Short mmCIF file of C-alpha atoms in Angstrom, two decimals:
data_model
loop_
_atom_site.label_atom_id
_atom_site.label_comp_id
_atom_site.label_asym_id
_atom_site.label_seq_id
_atom_site.Cartn_x
_atom_site.Cartn_y
_atom_site.Cartn_z
CA MET A 242 -33.87 20.56 -113.60
CA SER A 243 -35.17 17.18 -112.44
CA THR A 244 -38.24 16.74 -110.29
CA ILE A 245 -39.31 14.02 -107.88
CA TYR A 246 -43.04 14.76 -108.19
CA ASN A 247 -43.52 13.33 -111.66
CA SER A 248 -45.11 9.91 -111.99
CA GLU A 249 -44.32 9.81 -115.72
CA THR A 250 -40.59 9.59 -114.95
CA PRO A 251 -39.42 6.09 -113.99
CA GLU A 252 -38.78 5.58 -110.30
CA HIS A 253 -35.11 4.67 -110.74
CA ALA A 254 -34.52 7.83 -112.76
CA ARG A 255 -36.05 9.99 -110.05
CA ALA A 256 -34.00 8.26 -107.36
CA ASP A 257 -30.82 8.70 -109.39
CA ALA A 258 -31.60 12.37 -109.99
CA PHE A 259 -32.03 12.89 -106.24
CA THR A 260 -28.88 11.08 -105.15
CA GLY A 261 -26.96 12.65 -108.02
CA GLY A 262 -27.64 16.16 -106.74
CA ASP A 263 -29.91 17.20 -109.59
CA VAL A 264 -32.84 17.92 -107.26
CA PRO A 265 -32.03 20.84 -104.90
CA VAL A 266 -33.30 20.43 -101.34
CA ALA A 267 -34.15 23.08 -98.76
CA VAL A 268 -34.46 22.04 -95.10
CA TYR A 269 -36.25 24.71 -93.08
CA GLY A 270 -35.21 24.67 -89.42
CA LEU A 271 -31.69 23.81 -88.24
CA GLY A 272 -32.45 22.95 -84.63
CA LYS A 273 -31.87 19.76 -82.66
CA MET A 274 -33.75 17.64 -85.18
CA GLY A 275 -33.47 19.83 -88.27
CA LEU A 276 -29.68 20.06 -88.51
CA PRO A 277 -29.16 16.28 -88.28
CA LEU A 278 -31.83 15.83 -90.97
CA ALA A 279 -30.20 18.44 -93.23
CA ALA A 280 -26.79 16.83 -92.76
CA VAL A 281 -28.12 13.36 -93.65
CA TYR A 282 -29.90 14.76 -96.69
CA ALA A 283 -26.66 16.47 -97.75
CA ASP A 284 -24.66 13.29 -97.26
CA VAL A 285 -27.04 11.44 -99.59
CA CYS A 286 -27.87 14.01 -102.28
CA SER A 287 -25.03 16.57 -102.03
CA ASN A 288 -27.30 19.53 -102.74
CA VAL A 289 -28.91 20.94 -99.59
CA THR A 290 -29.57 24.43 -98.33
CA GLY A 291 -30.36 24.63 -94.64
CA VAL A 292 -32.53 27.57 -93.63
CA ASP A 293 -32.84 29.08 -90.17
CA VAL A 294 -33.98 32.41 -88.74
CA ASP A 295 -31.04 32.53 -86.32
CA PRO A 296 -28.01 34.12 -88.02
CA ASP A 297 -25.66 32.64 -85.43
CA VAL A 298 -26.83 29.13 -86.33
CA VAL A 299 -26.43 29.88 -90.03
CA ASP A 300 -22.95 31.37 -89.57
CA ALA A 301 -21.85 28.34 -87.56
CA VAL A 302 -23.06 25.88 -90.20
CA GLN A 303 -21.54 27.94 -93.00
CA ALA A 304 -18.22 27.70 -91.16
CA GLY A 305 -18.58 23.93 -90.94
CA GLU A 306 -19.30 24.06 -87.23
CA CYS A 307 -22.11 22.31 -85.37
CA PRO A 308 -24.33 24.52 -83.18
CA VAL A 309 -26.25 21.49 -81.88
CA SER A 310 -24.62 19.65 -78.99
CA GLY A 311 -25.05 16.12 -77.71
CA GLU A 312 -25.54 14.41 -81.09
CA PRO A 313 -22.87 11.77 -81.80
CA GLY A 314 -21.46 12.01 -85.31
CA LEU A 315 -23.21 15.28 -86.15
CA PRO A 316 -20.22 17.67 -85.86
CA ALA A 317 -18.18 15.47 -88.20
CA LEU A 318 -21.04 15.08 -90.69
CA VAL A 319 -21.74 18.82 -90.76
CA GLY A 320 -18.05 19.57 -91.23
CA GLU A 321 -17.67 17.06 -94.04
CA THR A 322 -20.79 18.02 -95.98
CA VAL A 323 -20.05 21.75 -95.72
CA GLU A 324 -16.47 21.24 -96.85
CA GLU A 325 -17.69 19.21 -99.83
CA GLY A 326 -20.21 21.91 -100.77
CA ALA A 327 -23.07 19.51 -100.18
CA LEU A 328 -24.52 21.58 -97.32
CA ARG A 329 -24.83 25.32 -97.01
CA ALA A 330 -26.93 27.54 -94.77
CA THR A 331 -28.83 30.78 -95.11
CA THR A 332 -31.42 32.98 -93.44
CA ASP A 333 -32.90 33.84 -96.84
CA ILE A 334 -36.05 31.72 -97.01
CA ASP A 335 -37.20 33.31 -100.27
CA ALA A 336 -34.01 32.45 -102.15
CA ALA A 337 -33.83 28.93 -100.75
CA ALA A 338 -37.46 28.26 -101.66
CA ALA A 339 -37.03 29.61 -105.17
CA ASP A 340 -34.05 27.32 -105.77
CA ALA A 341 -35.31 24.10 -104.19
CA LYS A 342 -37.43 21.34 -105.69
CA ILE A 343 -37.80 19.44 -102.41
CA HIS A 344 -38.88 21.51 -99.40
CA VAL A 345 -38.53 19.93 -95.94
CA ALA A 346 -40.15 21.71 -92.98
CA ILE A 347 -38.99 20.76 -89.49
CA VAL A 348 -39.84 23.68 -87.22
CA PRO A 349 -41.47 23.69 -83.75
CA THR A 350 -45.17 22.97 -83.33
CA LEU A 351 -46.24 23.40 -79.73
CA VAL A 352 -49.35 24.35 -77.75
CA ASP A 353 -50.48 27.71 -76.45
CA GLU A 354 -51.17 28.67 -72.82
CA ARG A 355 -54.50 26.79 -72.98
CA ASN A 356 -52.92 23.68 -74.50
CA ASN A 357 -54.42 24.35 -77.91
CA PRO A 358 -52.18 23.19 -80.79
CA ASP A 359 -50.16 26.08 -82.18
CA LEU A 360 -49.10 25.68 -85.82
CA SER A 361 -48.31 29.35 -86.31
CA ILE A 362 -44.55 28.93 -86.81
CA LEU A 363 -45.09 26.25 -89.44
CA GLN A 364 -47.84 28.21 -91.15
CA ARG A 365 -45.73 31.38 -91.31
CA LEU A 366 -42.89 29.35 -92.78
CA LEU A 367 -45.11 27.90 -95.50
CA GLU A 368 -46.46 31.36 -96.30
CA LYS A 369 -42.86 32.28 -97.17
CA VAL A 370 -42.10 29.01 -98.97
CA GLY A 371 -45.25 29.09 -101.10
CA PRO A 372 -44.23 31.93 -103.46
CA GLY A 373 -41.07 29.99 -104.32
CA LEU A 374 -42.91 26.79 -105.30
CA ASP A 375 -42.87 25.73 -108.94
CA ALA A 376 -44.92 23.05 -110.64
CA GLY A 377 -43.31 19.70 -109.84
CA ASP A 378 -42.01 20.74 -106.42
CA VAL A 379 -42.81 18.67 -103.36
CA VAL A 380 -43.13 19.73 -99.71
CA PHE A 381 -42.36 17.29 -96.90
CA ILE A 382 -43.64 18.15 -93.41
CA GLU A 383 -41.54 16.57 -90.64
CA SER A 384 -42.92 18.76 -87.84
CA THR A 385 -45.56 16.97 -85.77
CA VAL A 386 -49.07 18.25 -86.49
CA PRO A 387 -52.62 17.26 -85.49
CA PRO A 388 -54.40 14.79 -87.78
CA GLY A 389 -55.86 16.49 -90.83
CA SER A 390 -53.46 19.45 -90.75
CA CYS A 391 -51.82 18.86 -94.13
CA ARG A 392 -55.19 18.55 -95.82
CA ASP A 393 -57.10 21.29 -94.00
CA GLU A 394 -54.49 23.78 -92.79
CA LEU A 395 -51.22 23.53 -94.71
CA LEU A 396 -52.30 22.71 -98.25
CA PRO A 397 -54.56 25.79 -98.42
CA VAL A 398 -51.64 27.99 -97.31
CA LEU A 399 -49.38 26.60 -100.02
CA GLU A 400 -52.06 26.88 -102.69
CA ALA A 401 -52.92 30.45 -101.74
CA THR A 402 -49.31 31.67 -101.67
CA SER A 403 -47.98 29.72 -104.66
CA GLY A 404 -50.82 30.18 -107.12
CA LEU A 405 -50.64 26.44 -107.76
CA THR A 406 -53.28 23.83 -107.02
CA ARG A 407 -53.24 20.29 -105.67
CA GLY A 408 -51.69 18.03 -108.27
CA GLU A 409 -49.34 20.68 -109.61
CA PHE A 410 -47.09 20.22 -106.57
CA GLY A 411 -46.80 17.54 -103.92
CA LEU A 412 -47.32 17.61 -100.16
CA ALA A 413 -46.55 14.72 -97.82
CA PHE A 414 -46.32 14.24 -94.09
CA CYS A 415 -43.09 12.45 -93.18
CA PRO A 416 -42.81 12.66 -89.39
CA GLU A 417 -39.46 12.72 -87.64
CA ARG A 418 -39.08 9.62 -85.48
CA THR A 419 -35.90 10.63 -83.70
CA SER A 420 -34.72 11.02 -80.13
CA SER A 421 -32.23 13.56 -78.83
CA GLY A 422 -28.78 12.05 -78.53
CA ARG A 423 -29.25 9.58 -81.37
CA ALA A 424 -30.70 11.65 -84.21
CA ILE A 425 -28.43 10.53 -87.04
CA GLU A 426 -28.79 6.88 -86.14
CA ASP A 427 -32.58 7.22 -85.94
CA ILE A 428 -32.86 9.09 -89.24
CA MET A 429 -30.75 6.58 -91.14
CA GLN A 430 -31.28 3.15 -89.65
CA SER A 431 -33.15 2.67 -86.38
CA TYR A 432 -36.61 2.07 -87.82
CA PRO A 433 -38.54 2.65 -91.06
CA LYS A 434 -39.75 6.05 -92.16
CA VAL A 435 -43.51 6.62 -92.32
CA VAL A 436 -44.79 8.75 -95.22
CA GLY A 437 -48.24 9.73 -96.42
CA GLY A 438 -49.19 12.28 -99.07
CA ILE A 439 -52.22 14.33 -100.00
CA ASP A 440 -52.33 12.29 -103.19
CA PRO A 441 -50.67 9.07 -104.42
CA ALA A 442 -48.01 10.99 -106.35
CA SER A 443 -46.95 12.83 -103.17
CA THR A 444 -46.71 9.57 -101.24
CA GLU A 445 -44.65 8.02 -104.03
CA ALA A 446 -42.28 10.99 -104.15
CA ALA A 447 -41.74 10.82 -100.39
CA ARG A 448 -41.14 7.08 -100.53
CA ILE A 449 -38.53 7.42 -103.27
CA VAL A 450 -36.63 10.13 -101.40
CA TYR A 451 -36.68 8.57 -97.95
CA GLU A 452 -35.71 5.14 -99.26
CA GLN A 453 -32.41 6.77 -100.19
CA LEU A 454 -31.98 8.14 -96.64
CA ASN A 455 -33.28 5.30 -94.48
CA GLN A 456 -31.65 1.87 -94.47
CA GLN A 457 -34.72 0.34 -92.81
CA GLY A 458 -36.93 1.42 -95.68
CA VAL A 459 -40.20 3.31 -95.82
CA ILE A 460 -43.76 2.55 -94.76
CA PRO A 461 -46.11 4.36 -97.18
CA VAL A 462 -49.55 4.82 -95.61
CA ASP A 463 -52.82 5.70 -97.27
CA ASN A 464 -52.66 9.47 -96.96
CA ALA A 465 -51.18 12.39 -95.02
CA THR A 466 -53.82 12.23 -92.28
CA THR A 467 -52.95 8.60 -91.62
CA ALA A 468 -49.26 9.47 -91.32
CA GLU A 469 -50.10 12.35 -88.98
CA THR A 470 -52.11 10.01 -86.80
CA VAL A 471 -49.26 7.48 -86.69
CA LYS A 472 -46.95 10.10 -85.22
CA ILE A 473 -49.47 11.25 -82.62
CA THR A 474 -50.27 7.65 -81.69
CA GLU A 475 -46.59 7.00 -80.98
CA GLY A 476 -46.49 9.96 -78.62
CA VAL A 477 -49.73 9.33 -76.75
CA TYR A 478 -48.88 5.66 -76.32
CA ARG A 479 -45.78 6.65 -74.39
CA ASP A 480 -47.66 9.25 -72.35
CA VAL A 481 -50.38 6.80 -71.33
CA ASN A 482 -47.83 4.06 -70.62
CA ILE A 483 -45.77 6.36 -68.41
CA ALA A 484 -48.96 7.46 -66.61
CA LEU A 485 -49.77 3.82 -65.90
CA ALA A 486 -46.30 3.33 -64.45
CA ASN A 487 -46.56 6.52 -62.41
CA GLU A 488 -49.91 5.54 -60.96
CA LEU A 489 -48.75 2.02 -60.09
CA ALA A 490 -45.53 3.45 -58.62
CA ALA A 491 -47.63 4.50 -55.64
CA LEU A 492 -47.91 0.81 -54.73
CA ALA A 493 -44.46 1.16 -53.21
CA ASP A 494 -45.97 3.01 -50.25
CA PRO A 495 -49.09 1.15 -49.04
CA LEU A 496 -48.16 -2.47 -49.80
CA PRO A 497 -45.12 -1.96 -49.86
CA VAL A 498 -43.76 -3.41 -53.09
CA ASP A 499 -40.96 -2.45 -55.45
CA PHE A 500 -42.96 -1.60 -58.56
CA ASN A 501 -39.77 -1.17 -60.60
CA GLU A 502 -38.97 -4.81 -59.89
CA VAL A 503 -42.57 -5.69 -60.76
CA ALA A 504 -42.29 -3.89 -64.12
CA ASP A 505 -39.00 -5.58 -64.98
CA ALA A 506 -40.48 -8.98 -64.31
CA ALA A 507 -43.73 -8.22 -66.14
CA ASN A 508 -41.83 -6.98 -69.18
CA THR A 509 -40.36 -10.42 -69.79
CA ILE A 510 -43.60 -11.29 -71.58
CA PRO A 511 -43.28 -10.05 -75.21
CA PHE A 512 -46.59 -8.18 -75.30
CA ILE A 513 -45.91 -6.25 -72.07
CA ASN A 514 -43.84 -3.08 -72.14
CA VAL A 515 -44.40 -1.10 -68.95
CA HIS A 516 -42.31 2.07 -68.89
CA GLN A 517 -40.50 3.47 -65.86
CA PRO A 518 -42.15 5.88 -63.42
CA GLY A 519 -40.44 9.12 -62.55
CA ALA A 520 -40.52 12.67 -61.29
CA GLY A 521 -42.35 13.96 -64.37
CA VAL A 522 -42.59 13.97 -68.16
CA GLY A 523 -40.94 16.77 -70.13
CA GLY A 524 -39.52 17.60 -73.52
CA HIS A 525 -40.92 18.97 -76.75
CA CYS A 526 -43.01 15.89 -77.62
CA ILE A 527 -44.83 13.78 -75.06
CA PRO A 528 -46.39 16.55 -72.90
CA TYR A 529 -47.83 18.27 -75.98
CA TYR A 530 -48.98 15.62 -78.45
CA PRO A 531 -52.04 14.41 -76.50
CA TYR A 532 -53.46 17.91 -76.91
CA PHE A 533 -53.08 17.54 -80.68
CA LEU A 534 -56.08 15.24 -80.28
CA ILE A 535 -57.78 16.45 -77.09
CA ASN A 536 -57.97 20.11 -78.12
CA TRP A 537 -58.11 19.66 -81.89
CA LEU A 538 -60.86 17.16 -82.66
CA ASP A 539 -64.48 17.30 -81.57
CA THR A 540 -64.11 13.99 -79.76
CA GLU A 541 -63.71 13.01 -76.13
CA PHE A 542 -60.38 11.49 -75.08
CA PRO A 543 -60.82 10.80 -71.35
CA LEU A 544 -57.92 8.33 -71.15
CA LEU A 545 -55.48 10.75 -72.74
CA GLN A 546 -56.56 13.59 -70.43
CA THR A 547 -56.28 11.35 -67.39
CA ALA A 548 -52.78 10.33 -68.44
CA ARG A 549 -51.81 13.97 -68.79
CA ASP A 550 -53.21 14.73 -65.34
CA VAL A 551 -51.31 11.82 -63.79
CA ASN A 552 -48.03 12.77 -65.41
CA ASP A 553 -48.47 16.44 -64.59
CA SER A 554 -48.97 15.46 -60.95
CA MET A 555 -45.59 13.77 -60.60
CA PRO A 556 -43.59 16.88 -59.64
CA ASP A 557 -45.96 17.31 -56.68
CA PHE A 558 -45.70 13.58 -55.94
CA THR A 559 -41.92 14.00 -55.78
CA VAL A 560 -42.07 16.94 -53.37
CA ASP A 561 -44.73 15.17 -51.29
CA ALA A 562 -42.38 12.19 -51.02
CA LEU A 563 -39.70 14.48 -49.66
CA HIS A 564 -42.14 15.88 -47.10
CA SER A 565 -43.14 12.36 -46.03
CA GLN A 566 -39.56 11.32 -45.44
CA PHE A 567 -38.88 14.39 -43.33
CA GLU A 568 -42.04 13.76 -41.33
CA ALA A 569 -40.98 10.15 -40.78
CA ILE A 570 -37.78 11.28 -39.06
CA GLY A 571 -39.40 14.18 -37.23
CA ARG A 572 -37.65 16.95 -39.14
CA ASP A 573 -39.02 20.20 -40.53
CA ILE A 574 -38.43 20.75 -44.24
CA GLY A 575 -38.89 24.47 -43.63
CA ALA A 576 -35.50 24.47 -41.91
CA ALA A 577 -33.79 22.18 -44.42
CA ARG A 578 -31.11 22.83 -47.02
CA VAL A 579 -32.27 21.01 -50.15
CA LEU A 580 -30.28 20.29 -53.33
CA VAL A 581 -31.98 19.42 -56.63
CA LEU A 582 -29.93 17.46 -59.15
CA GLY A 583 -30.84 18.15 -62.76
CA VAL A 584 -33.18 20.56 -64.55
CA ALA A 585 -33.03 19.06 -68.07
CA TYR A 586 -36.15 17.15 -69.06
CA ARG A 587 -34.08 14.04 -69.83
CA GLY A 588 -30.71 12.68 -68.86
CA ASN A 589 -27.71 13.84 -70.92
CA VAL A 590 -29.88 16.11 -73.10
CA ALA A 591 -29.45 19.89 -72.95
CA GLU A 592 -33.15 20.70 -73.22
CA THR A 593 -35.43 22.11 -70.53
CA ARG A 594 -38.78 22.44 -72.32
CA ALA A 595 -41.59 21.32 -70.00
CA ALA A 596 -38.97 19.99 -67.59
CA PRO A 597 -40.50 18.69 -64.35
CA ALA A 598 -37.67 20.31 -62.42
CA LYS A 599 -39.29 23.71 -62.88
CA PRO A 600 -42.46 23.03 -60.82
CA ILE A 601 -40.43 20.98 -58.33
CA LEU A 602 -38.03 23.85 -57.75
CA LYS A 603 -40.81 26.43 -57.70
CA ARG A 604 -42.63 24.60 -54.93
CA LEU A 605 -39.47 23.85 -52.94
CA SER A 606 -38.48 27.51 -53.13
CA ARG A 607 -41.57 28.21 -51.00
CA GLU A 608 -41.32 25.22 -48.67
CA ALA A 609 -37.63 24.46 -48.06
CA GLY A 610 -35.38 26.49 -45.84
CA GLU A 611 -32.68 26.91 -48.49
CA LEU A 612 -32.72 25.60 -52.04
CA PHE A 613 -29.80 24.77 -54.33
CA VAL A 614 -29.71 23.42 -57.88
CA THR A 615 -27.10 21.99 -60.23
CA ASP A 616 -27.08 20.62 -63.76
CA PRO A 617 -23.86 19.84 -65.64
CA VAL A 618 -25.41 19.94 -69.14
CA ILE A 619 -27.42 23.18 -68.85
CA ASP A 620 -25.36 26.37 -69.04
CA ASP A 621 -28.02 28.83 -67.87
CA LEU A 622 -30.11 28.00 -64.81
CA SER A 623 -31.53 31.48 -64.36
CA ALA A 624 -35.05 30.34 -65.31
CA PHE A 625 -35.12 27.96 -62.35
CA ALA A 626 -35.60 28.68 -58.67
CA GLY A 627 -32.77 27.96 -56.28
CA THR A 628 -29.15 28.97 -55.85
CA GLU A 629 -26.92 27.52 -58.55
CA ILE A 630 -24.03 25.36 -57.38
CA GLU A 631 -21.41 23.51 -59.42
CA LEU A 632 -21.53 19.74 -59.32
CA SER A 633 -17.88 19.67 -58.26
CA GLU A 634 -18.78 21.68 -55.15
CA ILE A 635 -21.69 19.68 -53.75
CA GLU A 636 -19.60 17.33 -51.63
CA THR A 637 -18.07 20.30 -49.84
CA GLU A 638 -21.51 21.56 -48.79
CA GLN A 639 -23.91 20.32 -46.13
CA PHE A 640 -27.43 19.41 -47.24
CA ASP A 641 -30.37 17.95 -45.38
CA ALA A 642 -31.93 16.50 -48.51
CA ILE A 643 -31.17 15.81 -52.16
CA VAL A 644 -33.75 15.31 -54.90
CA LEU A 645 -32.52 13.68 -58.10
CA VAL A 646 -34.82 14.86 -60.90
CA THR A 647 -32.71 14.12 -63.99
CA HIS A 648 -30.40 11.15 -64.45
CA HIS A 649 -27.28 12.61 -66.06
CA GLU A 650 -24.25 10.36 -66.46
CA GLU A 651 -22.21 12.88 -64.51
CA PHE A 652 -24.29 12.13 -61.41
CA ASN A 653 -23.10 8.51 -61.45
CA SER A 654 -19.75 9.67 -60.08
CA ILE A 655 -21.26 11.23 -56.94
CA ASN A 656 -19.82 9.76 -53.76
CA TRP A 657 -23.07 9.58 -51.85
CA ASP A 658 -21.41 8.54 -48.61
CA GLY A 659 -19.03 11.47 -48.91
CA PHE A 660 -21.50 13.96 -47.46
CA ASP A 661 -24.36 13.90 -45.01
CA PRO A 662 -27.85 14.61 -46.32
CA LEU A 663 -30.50 12.96 -44.19
CA VAL A 664 -32.91 12.21 -47.03
CA VAL A 665 -32.50 11.41 -50.72
CA VAL A 666 -35.47 11.28 -53.07
CA ASN A 667 -34.58 9.50 -56.29
CA GLY A 668 -36.95 10.65 -59.02
CA ARG A 669 -35.40 8.42 -61.69
CA PRO A 670 -35.35 4.68 -60.95
CA SER A 671 -32.72 4.21 -63.68
CA ALA A 672 -30.28 5.98 -61.35
CA THR A 673 -28.59 4.02 -58.59
CA ILE A 674 -28.10 5.86 -55.33
CA ASP A 675 -25.13 3.95 -53.91
CA SER A 676 -25.46 4.84 -50.27
CA THR A 677 -25.49 2.95 -47.01
CA LYS A 678 -25.96 5.92 -44.70
CA HIS A 679 -28.86 7.94 -46.12
CA ARG A 680 -32.61 7.52 -46.09
CA VAL A 681 -33.23 6.87 -49.82
CA TYR A 682 -36.73 6.94 -51.29
CA THR A 683 -36.98 5.93 -54.96
CA ILE A 684 -40.18 6.58 -56.91
CA GLY A 685 -41.71 3.18 -57.56
CA SER A 686 -39.46 1.40 -55.07
CA GLY A 687 -40.11 3.31 -51.88
CA LEU A 688 -37.59 2.67 -49.11
CA GLN A 689 -36.74 -0.83 -50.22
CA ALA A 690 -33.17 0.20 -51.04
CA ARG A 691 -32.68 0.18 -47.25
CA GLY A 692 -34.60 -3.04 -46.79
CA GLU A 693 -37.46 -1.28 -45.01
CA LEU A 694 -40.58 -3.32 -45.71
#
């Protein structure tokens, strides 16, 4: 059986062996990012086993079905690769690890209740993968980890459980650089893949493999720690940038000025890229990655912590804005019927992790007279405060206020003048509230939509 981790074999021969299906691949984790990655691997090399702990996910993939929603092209690619025998799925980690020569880990890495990085899921996975490693195997980590993790945390696990030592197998960090709703496009062609190994042979193996998957090519960096830091830097840049926008959004109130217009104009200079403000920052990436530095390294990161504090304050900013608008018209929010639009952390994505809607709804459940909530892409709203209402029913109800927290496409069809809320707080400036009769406050723009300067 061919191996990728073998510098004595010519590069073209290793690439041909991979694309020819002679190098079995195991992808561990078939979630929102893992299944697209497994499907792309299968499309390229025709020899992939996807591994997941959820038997329902495995059964669906085995049947050629796609348990991940909202990813264009993924259902077709899963169906095709399964039908061709290029992709299969199992819950048996031991068997998959024993068979594979390339091991790709893409499982969740989050933070605990004190915002300390939690690598336990990844570490437990590698404890199971390790006994199946053979000399010449290579492990690619796509899960985001704090800098130094491959060297100090993950390599020791693999060595201890495999009985092998560094140099007998490869280990490289190859971070996913994908966004929900465009995973296949991002994996294959949006931007280059970054790879860095614990040794030059690991980096070379990762480069050879990912050059077959990614049309934009590969950026090999000096080592795994460098690649880990690249991924974290991408995340914290966005967090700090959003915090800047959120802090400057407050200019809409005292000046007043439409900061969203300011940002659009400022961004016409190539080296300026101010993000949009909003009701909060959620998801499985941006709210967590700053803590992969703050609570991992013995170094102070005051800017990163400040950015986190600013972004974490935006749900309260949103509710405070609603209070201010009620006070301006002499109404009591305690007697108001309030509707919240959207609980997903991002528009058109069925994911609620760290969603700002949760603290917004929790606070409004204490302060509003009655609270209602709707989200067309989330099936189960039981974790959120408020009475669930279908989107199709909102125009038949009477509300005193509406708070748009998530900009789903489905909300674009709302006939705002078709019902009579007094106040609308728009928490997503990308959404247009097309209304001539309501008091509309947009974060970053204030009341300018009504010409009130």
